[in-house]
Coordinates of N, CA and C and ligand atoms in Angstrom, one line a residue:
M25 N 6.6 -48.5 -10.6 CA 7.7 -47.5 -11.1 C 8.2 -47.0 -9.8
N26 N 9.5 -46.9 -10.3 CA 10.4 -46.5 -9.1 C 11.2 -45.1 -9.3
I27 N 10.5 -44.3 -8.3 CA 10.8 -42.7 -8.6 C 12.1 -42.6 -7.3
H28 N 13.2 -42.2 -7.8 CA 14.2 -41.8 -7.4 C 14.0 -40.9 -6.1
A29 N 14.6 -41.1 -5.0 CA 14.3 -40.3 -3.8 C 14.2 -38.7 -3.9
Y30 N 15.7 -38.3 -4.4 CA 15.7 -36.8 -4.6 C 14.6 -36.5 -5.6
E31 N 14.1 -37.1 -6.5 CA 13.3 -36.5 -7.5 C 11.8 -36.5 -6.9
R32 N 11.5 -37.4 -5.8 CA 10.3 -37.1 -5.1 C 10.5 -36.2 -4.1
L33 N 11.6 -35.8 -3.7 CA 12.0 -34.5 -3.0 C 11.7 -33.2 -3.9
W34 N 12.1 -33.4 -4.7 CA 12.1 -32.1 -6.2 C 10.5 -31.9 -6.1
V35 N 9.7 -32.9 -6.6 CA 8.3 -33.1 -6.8 C 7.7 -32.2 -5.7
A36 N 8.1 -32.9 -4.5 CA 7.3 -32.1 -3.2 C 7.7 -30.8 -3.1
G37 N 8.6 -30.4 -3.3 CA 9.2 -29.1 -3.0 C 8.7 -28.2 -4.2
S38 N 8.4 -28.6 -5.3 CA 7.8 -27.9 -6.3 C 6.0 -27.4 -5.9
M39 N 5.5 -28.8 -5.4 CA 4.2 -28.5 -5.0 C 4.1 -27.6 -3.9
V40 N 5.1 -27.8 -3.0 CA 5.0 -26.4 -1.8 C 5.0 -25.1 -2.4
L41 N 5.9 -25.0 -3.3 CA 6.3 -23.6 -3.8 C 4.8 -23.4 -4.6
I42 N 4.1 -24.2 -5.4 CA 3.2 -23.7 -6.0 C 1.9 -23.5 -4.9
V43 N 1.7 -24.3 -4.2 CA 0.7 -23.9 -3.4 C 1.0 -22.5 -2.5
G44 N 2.3 -22.3 -2.2 CA 2.7 -21.2 -1.4 C 2.4 -19.8 -2.7
F45 N 2.7 -20.1 -3.5 CA 2.2 -18.8 -4.3 C 1.0 -18.5 -5.0
I46 N 0.2 -19.6 -4.6 CA -1.3 -19.6 -4.8 C -1.9 -18.7 -3.4
A47 N -1.5 -19.3 -2.1 CA -1.6 -18.5 -1.0 C -1.3 -17.2 -1.0
T48 N -0.2 -17.1 -1.3 CA 0.1 -15.4 -1.3 C -0.6 -14.5 -2.0
I49 N -0.8 -14.9 -3.2 CA -1.5 -14.2 -4.3 C -3.2 -14.0 -3.7
T50 N -3.6 -15.1 -3.1 CA -5.0 -14.9 -2.6 C -4.9 -13.9 -1.2
Y51 N -4.1 -14.2 -0.5 CA -3.9 -13.5 0.7 C -3.9 -11.8 0.3
G52 N -3.1 -11.5 -0.8 CA -2.7 -10.3 -1.3 C -4.1 -9.5 -1.9
A53 N -5.0 -10.6 -2.4 CA -6.3 -9.9 -3.2 C -7.4 -9.8 -2.4
V54 N -7.1 -10.8 -1.1 CA -8.5 -10.7 -0.3 C -8.1 -10.7 1.1
G55 N -7.5 -11.2 1.7 CA -6.7 -10.9 3.3 C -6.5 -9.6 3.4
L56 N -5.8 -8.7 2.5 CA -5.6 -7.2 3.1 C -6.5 -6.4 2.8
G57 N -7.7 -6.6 2.1 CA -8.8 -5.7 1.8 C -8.4 -5.0 0.9
I58 N -7.4 -5.4 0.0 CA -7.1 -4.3 -1.3 C -8.2 -4.7 -2.3
T59 N -8.8 -3.4 -2.6 CA -9.7 -3.7 -3.8 C -9.3 -2.4 -5.0
M60 N -9.8 -3.0 -6.0 CA -9.3 -1.7 -7.4 C -10.7 -0.9 -7.3
V61 N -10.2 0.3 -7.8 CA -11.4 1.4 -8.0 C -12.2 0.7 -8.8
D62 N -13.5 0.8 -8.6 CA -14.5 0.0 -9.3 C -15.6 1.3 -9.6
D63 N -16.7 0.7 -10.4 CA -17.5 1.7 -10.5 C -18.9 1.6 -9.5
G64 N -18.6 0.9 -8.6 CA -19.5 0.9 -7.3 C -19.9 2.4 -7.1
E65 N -19.3 3.7 -7.3 CA -19.7 4.8 -7.0 C -20.3 5.5 -8.2
E66 N -21.0 6.5 -8.0 CA -21.7 7.2 -9.4 C -20.5 8.1 -9.9
P67 N -20.4 7.5 -11.1 CA -19.2 8.3 -12.1 C -19.5 9.9 -12.3
L68 N -18.8 10.6 -12.6 CA -18.7 12.2 -13.0 C -17.9 12.4 -13.7
A69 N -18.4 13.5 -14.8 CA -17.2 14.0 -15.8 C -16.5 15.2 -15.0
P70 N -15.2 15.1 -15.3 CA -14.1 16.0 -14.7 C -14.8 17.4 -14.7
D71 N -15.4 17.9 -16.0 CA -15.8 19.1 -16.2 C -16.8 19.5 -15.9
E72 N -17.6 18.8 -14.8 CA -18.8 18.8 -14.4 C -18.7 18.8 -12.8
I73 N -17.5 18.6 -12.2 CA -17.4 18.7 -10.9 C -17.8 19.9 -10.0
D74 N -17.5 20.9 -10.7 CA -18.1 22.2 -10.2 C -19.7 22.2 -9.7
E75 N -20.4 21.7 -10.8 CA -21.9 21.5 -10.4 C -22.3 20.5 -9.7
D76 N -21.5 19.4 -9.4 CA -21.8 18.1 -8.8 C -22.2 18.5 -7.3
E77 N -23.3 17.8 -6.9 CA -23.7 18.2 -5.5 C -22.8 17.4 -4.5
R78 N -22.1 16.4 -4.7 CA -21.0 15.9 -3.9 C -19.7 16.4 -3.9
F79 N -19.2 17.1 -5.0 CA -17.9 17.6 -5.2 C -17.9 19.0 -5.4
G80 N -18.9 19.6 -5.7 CA -18.9 21.3 -6.2 C -18.1 22.0 -4.8
E81 N -18.5 21.3 -3.7 CA -17.9 22.0 -2.7 C -17.3 21.0 -1.7
P82 N -15.8 20.8 -2.0 CA -15.3 19.8 -1.3 C -15.2 20.2 0.4
R83 N -15.5 19.2 1.0 CA -15.7 19.4 2.5 C -15.8 17.9 3.4
V84 N -16.0 18.3 4.4 CA -16.2 17.2 5.4 C -17.8 17.3 5.9
E85 N -18.2 16.4 5.9 CA -20.0 16.4 6.4 C -20.3 15.3 7.3
E86 N -21.1 15.9 8.5 CA -21.5 14.8 9.3 C -22.7 14.2 8.9
V87 N -22.7 12.8 8.7 CA -23.8 12.1 8.1 C -24.5 11.4 9.4
G88 N -24.1 11.2 10.3 CA -24.7 10.4 11.5 C -23.8 10.4 12.8
D89 N -24.4 9.8 13.6 CA -23.6 9.8 14.9 C -22.1 9.1 14.6
D90 N -21.1 9.8 14.8 CA -19.8 9.6 14.8 C -19.5 9.0 13.5
E91 N -20.0 9.6 12.4 CA -20.0 9.2 11.0 C -20.0 10.4 10.0
Y92 N -18.9 10.2 9.1 CA -18.5 11.6 8.4 C -18.1 11.2 6.9
E93 N -18.7 11.8 6.1 CA -17.9 11.8 4.7 C -17.2 13.1 4.3
V94 N -16.2 12.5 3.5 CA -15.4 13.8 3.5 C -15.1 13.7 1.5
Y95 N -15.5 14.7 1.2 CA -15.7 15.0 -0.3 C -14.2 15.6 -0.9
V96 N -13.3 15.0 -1.4 CA -12.0 15.5 -1.8 C -11.9 15.6 -3.6
V97 N -11.2 16.6 -4.0 CA -11.0 16.9 -5.3 C -9.6 16.9 -5.5
S98 N -9.1 16.0 -6.1 CA -7.5 16.2 -6.6 C -7.1 16.8 -7.9
A99 N -6.0 17.5 -8.2 CA -6.0 18.0 -9.2 C -4.5 18.5 -9.3
T100 N -4.0 18.8 -10.4 CA -2.6 19.0 -10.6 C -2.4 20.5 -10.1
F101 N -1.8 20.7 -8.7 CA -1.3 19.9 -8.0 C -1.5 20.1 -6.6
F102 N -2.7 19.8 -6.2 CA -3.5 19.9 -4.8 C -4.7 19.3 -4.6
F103 N -4.8 19.1 -3.1 CA -6.2 18.5 -3.1 C -7.0 19.5 -2.3
Q104 N -8.4 19.4 -2.6 CA -9.3 20.1 -1.8 C -10.2 19.2 -1.2
P105 N -10.7 19.7 0.1 CA -10.1 20.7 1.0 C -8.6 20.3 1.3
D106 N -7.9 21.4 1.7 CA -6.6 21.5 2.5 C -6.5 22.4 3.7
P107 N -6.1 22.2 4.8 CA -6.1 21.0 5.3 C -7.4 20.2 5.5
I108 N -7.6 18.9 5.7 CA -8.8 18.3 5.9 C -8.8 18.0 7.4
E109 N -9.9 18.4 8.3 CA -9.9 18.2 9.5 C -11.1 17.0 9.8
I110 N -10.7 15.9 10.5 CA -11.7 14.7 10.9 C -11.5 14.5 12.3
P111 N -12.5 14.2 13.1 CA -12.4 13.8 14.3 C -11.8 12.2 14.6
A112 N -10.9 12.0 15.6 CA -10.7 10.6 15.9 C -12.0 9.7 16.2
E113 N -11.8 8.5 16.4 CA -12.9 7.9 16.9 C -14.4 7.8 16.3
S114 N -14.1 7.9 15.2 CA -15.4 8.0 14.0 C -15.1 7.3 12.6
E115 N -16.1 7.1 12.1 CA -16.2 6.5 10.9 C -16.2 7.2 9.9
V116 N -15.1 7.4 9.0 CA -14.9 8.5 8.1 C -14.7 8.1 6.6
T117 N -15.4 8.2 5.6 CA -15.4 7.9 4.4 C -15.0 8.6 3.5
F118 N -13.9 8.6 2.7 CA -13.3 9.5 2.0 C -13.9 9.2 0.5
Y119 N -14.5 10.1 -0.2 CA -14.6 10.0 -1.5 C -13.8 10.8 -2.3
V120 N -12.9 10.4 -3.1 CA -11.8 11.4 -4.0 C -12.0 11.0 -5.6
T121 N -12.1 12.2 -6.1 CA -12.1 12.1 -7.7 C -11.0 13.4 -8.0
S122 N -10.8 13.3 -9.3 CA -9.8 14.1 -10.1 C -10.5 14.8 -11.3
R123 N -9.9 16.0 -11.2 CA -10.4 17.1 -12.1 C -9.6 17.1 -13.3
D124 N -8.7 16.1 -13.6 CA -7.7 16.1 -14.6 C -7.0 14.8 -15.2
V125 N -5.9 14.6 -14.4 CA -5.3 13.5 -14.6 C -5.4 12.1 -13.4
I126 N -4.7 11.3 -13.8 CA -4.7 10.2 -12.4 C -3.6 10.5 -11.3
H127 N -4.1 10.5 -10.1 CA -3.6 11.0 -8.9 C -3.7 9.8 -8.0
S128 N -3.2 10.0 -6.8 CA -3.4 8.9 -5.7 C -3.9 10.0 -4.6
F129 N -4.6 9.5 -3.4 CA -4.9 9.8 -2.3 C -4.2 9.2 -1.3
T130 N -2.9 9.4 -0.8 CA -2.2 8.3 0.0 C -2.1 9.2 1.3
V131 N -2.5 8.6 2.5 CA -2.2 9.4 4.0 C -1.0 8.4 4.3
V132 N 0.0 9.2 4.6 CA 1.5 8.7 4.8 C 1.4 7.9 6.1
G133 N 2.0 6.7 6.0 CA 1.9 6.2 7.2 C 0.9 5.4 7.8
T134 N -0.4 5.5 6.7 CA -1.4 4.5 7.1 C -1.7 3.6 6.0
N135 N -2.6 2.9 5.7 CA -3.0 2.2 4.6 C -4.0 2.9 4.0
T136 N -4.4 3.9 4.3 CA -5.4 4.9 3.6 C -4.6 5.4 2.1
N137 N -5.1 4.7 1.1 CA -4.4 5.0 0.0 C -5.2 4.1 -1.2
T138 N -5.4 5.1 -2.2 CA -6.1 5.0 -3.2 C -5.8 5.7 -4.7
M139 N -5.9 5.0 -5.7 CA -5.7 5.7 -7.1 C -7.0 6.6 -7.1
V140 N -6.6 7.5 -7.7 CA -7.7 8.7 -8.0 C -7.8 9.1 -9.6
I141 N -9.1 8.2 -10.3 CA -8.8 8.5 -11.8 C -10.2 9.4 -12.0
P142 N -9.9 10.3 -13.4 CA -10.8 11.2 -13.6 C -12.0 10.7 -13.9
G143 N -13.3 11.0 -13.6 CA -14.5 10.1 -14.1 C -15.1 9.3 -13.2
E144 N -13.8 8.8 -12.4 CA -14.4 7.9 -11.3 C -14.2 8.5 -10.0
V145 N -15.0 7.8 -9.0 CA -14.8 8.2 -7.5 C -14.4 7.3 -6.7
S146 N -13.2 7.4 -5.8 CA -12.6 6.3 -5.1 C -13.3 6.3 -3.8
A147 N -13.6 5.4 -3.2 CA -14.2 5.6 -1.9 C -13.5 4.5 -0.7
M148 N -13.3 5.1 0.3 CA -12.5 4.4 1.1 C -12.9 4.9 3.0
T149 N -13.4 3.6 3.6 CA -13.7 3.9 5.0 C -12.8 3.8 5.9
V150 N -12.4 4.6 6.8 CA -11.3 4.6 7.8 C -11.6 5.1 9.1
E151 N -11.0 4.6 9.9 CA -11.0 5.0 11.5 C -9.8 5.4 12.1
F152 N -9.7 6.6 12.7 CA -8.6 6.9 13.4 C -8.9 6.9 14.9
D153 N -7.8 6.3 15.6 CA -8.1 5.9 16.9 C -7.7 7.3 17.8
E154 N -6.7 7.8 17.3 CA -6.0 8.8 17.8 C -5.8 10.2 17.0
P155 N -6.2 11.1 18.1 CA -5.8 12.5 17.1 C -4.2 12.6 16.8
G156 N -4.1 13.3 15.7 CA -2.5 13.3 15.0 C -2.8 14.2 13.7
E157 N -1.3 14.2 13.1 CA -1.5 15.1 11.9 C -0.8 13.9 11.1
Y158 N -1.2 14.1 9.6 CA -0.7 13.3 8.8 C -0.7 14.1 7.4
G159 N 0.6 13.7 6.7 CA 0.6 14.1 5.4 C 0.0 13.5 4.4
I160 N -0.6 14.1 3.5 CA -1.4 13.5 2.2 C -0.6 13.6 1.1
V161 N 0.0 12.5 0.2 CA 0.7 12.8 -0.9 C 0.2 12.0 -2.2
C162 N 0.5 12.5 -3.3 CA 0.0 12.1 -4.3 C 1.2 10.7 -4.8
N163 N 0.8 9.6 -5.1 CA 2.0 8.6 -5.6 C 1.9 8.2 -6.9
E164 N 1.0 8.6 -7.9 CA 0.9 8.5 -9.3 C 1.6 9.8 -9.8
Y165 N 2.5 9.4 -10.7 CA 3.3 10.4 -11.4 C 2.2 11.4 -12.4
C166 N 2.0 12.4 -12.2 CA 1.0 13.4 -12.7 C 1.4 14.5 -13.5
G167 N 2.6 14.9 -13.2 CA 3.2 16.0 -14.3 C 4.3 16.7 -13.2
A168 N 4.7 17.7 -14.0 CA 6.2 18.4 -13.4 C 6.0 18.8 -12.1
G169 N 4.5 18.9 -11.5 CA 4.6 19.3 -10.2 C 4.1 18.3 -9.1
H170 N 4.4 17.2 -9.5 CA 4.0 15.7 -8.9 C 4.4 15.8 -7.3
H171 N 6.0 16.1 -7.5 CA 6.6 16.0 -6.3 C 5.9 16.8 -5.0
D172 N 5.5 18.0 -5.6 CA 5.1 18.9 -4.9 C 3.6 18.9 -4.4
M173 N 3.0 17.8 -4.9 CA 1.4 17.6 -4.6 C 1.2 16.9 -3.2
E174 N 0.9 17.6 -2.4 CA 0.5 17.1 -0.8 C -0.3 18.0 -0.4
G175 N -0.8 17.2 0.6 CA -2.2 18.0 1.5 C -2.0 17.6 3.1
E176 N -2.9 17.9 3.9 CA -2.8 17.7 5.3 C -3.9 17.1 5.9
L177 N -3.7 16.1 6.8 CA -5.2 15.5 7.1 C -4.7 15.6 8.6
I178 N -5.7 16.4 9.3 CA -5.7 16.5 10.8 C -6.6 15.8 11.6
V179 N -6.2 15.0 12.3 CA -7.1 14.0 13.2 C -7.3 14.9 14.3
L180 N -8.4 15.4 15.0 CA -8.8 15.9 16.2 C -9.3 15.1 17.1
D181 N -9.1 15.5 18.4 CA -9.9 15.0 19.6 C -11.1 15.3 19.3
P182 N -12.1 14.3 19.5 CA -13.5 14.5 19.2 C -13.9 15.8 19.7
E183 N -13.7 16.2 20.8 CA -14.7 17.3 21.6 C -13.9 18.6 21.1
E184 N -12.5 18.5 20.5 CA -12.0 19.7 20.0 C -12.6 19.8 18.6
F185 N -13.0 18.7 17.9 CA -13.6 18.8 16.5 C -14.7 19.4 16.6
E186 N -15.5 19.0 17.6 CA -16.9 19.4 18.0 C -17.2 21.2 18.0
E187 N -16.0 21.4 19.0 CA -16.0 23.0 19.4 C -15.4 23.5 17.8
R188 N -14.7 23.3 16.9 CA -14.2 23.9 15.9 C -15.5 23.9 14.8
Q189 N -16.5 22.7 14.8 CA -17.6 23.0 14.1 C -18.4 24.0 14.5
E190 N -18.7 24.1 15.7 CA -19.5 25.2 16.3 C -18.9 26.7 16.0
E191 N -17.5 26.9 15.9 CA -17.2 28.0 15.6 C -17.3 28.5 14.3
N192 N -17.2 27.4 13.4 CA -17.7 27.8 12.0 C -18.8 28.0 11.4
D193 N -19.9 27.4 12.4 CA -21.2 27.6 12.0 C -21.4 29.0 12.7
D194 N -20.9 29.4 13.5 CA -21.0 30.8 14.1 C -20.7 31.7 13.0
D195 N -19.5 31.5 12.2 CA -19.0 32.3 11.2 C -19.8 32.4 9.9
V196 N -20.7 31.1 9.9 CA -21.5 31.0 8.3 C -22.7 32.0 8.9
D197 N -23.2 31.9 10.3 CA -24.3 32.8 10.6 C -24.3 34.3 10.4
A198 N -22.9 34.6 10.6 CA -22.6 36.2 10.7 C -22.5 36.5 9.1
I199 N -22.1 35.6 8.4 CA -21.8 35.7 6.9 C -23.4 36.0 6.3
E200 N -24.4 35.1 6.6 CA -25.6 35.3 6.3 C -26.3 36.5 6.6
V201 N -26.0 36.9 7.7 CA -26.9 38.2 8.5 C -26.3 39.5 7.4
F202 N -24.9 39.2 7.1 CA -24.1 40.3 6.2 C -24.8 40.2 5.0
D203 N -25.1 39.3 4.2 CA -25.6 38.9 2.9 C -26.9 39.6 2.8
H204 N -27.9 39.3 3.9 CA -29.2 39.8 4.1 C -29.2 41.1 4.1
R205 N -28.6 41.8 4.9 CA -28.4 43.3 4.8 C -28.2 43.9 3.5
T206 N -27.2 43.6 3.0 CA -26.5 44.1 1.6 C -27.7 43.9 0.6
A207 N -28.4 42.7 0.6 CA -29.4 42.3 -0.4 C -30.4 43.3 -0.2
T208 N -30.9 43.5 1.0 CA -31.9 44.5 1.3 C -31.6 45.9 0.9
A209 N -30.5 46.2 1.0 CA -30.0 47.9 0.6 C -30.0 47.7 -1.0
G210 N -29.8 46.5 -1.6 CA -29.6 46.7 -3.0 C -31.1 46.5 -3.6
N211 N -31.9 46.2 -3.0 CA -33.6 46.2 -3.4 C -33.8 47.7 -3.4
G212 N -33.3 48.7 -2.7 CA -33.8 50.0 -2.6 C -34.6 50.2 -1.5
E213 N -34.9 49.2 -0.4 CA -36.0 49.3 0.7 C -35.5 50.1 1.6
L214 N -34.1 50.2 1.6 CA -33.6 51.2 2.9 C -33.5 52.4 2.4
P215 N -33.7 53.4 3.1 CA -33.5 54.8 2.7 C -32.5 55.2 2.3
Ligands
CUA316 CU1 -0.8 13.9 -8.5 CU2 1.1 13.1 -8.7

């Protein structure tokens, strides 16, 4: 069978396009490390966030040598904690959930970006090489205050971060001493 040279050219061109499309989709799905929010993390009911041991107290927690976990709660129209302070050169895993509607947790100028779904926990592990300050924004339309929904991520020099932690620990000690004394006074044990 005789196929015209132009027709061969078109067939070859179409093949190249099809392979190109498949390669692009595969790269987008696998190569960039983009994943969907899945049920890999223990889900939680939005109205039980305050009692949840992970999210009851949104915070940055040291879990190992240069390893941190950050528990973030998003809600209309803010993030907690705010600002979030983490050290550079450490492995930081953000766990983010929502109190009400779908939001996102997007660290401006980085590829740290996830959708946040009520009832689900989005997890992302990142490492910042340099200290710096980043805005956190919501890029899922979530209501009238969506455009005002922002937070701050402060990446500190590891030594400075350590110093800050120690200062905070001192503050906590001071509060405990105070509580103890008022509790004792409340028991009527002091004259
Ligand atoms: Cu939260 Cu938009």
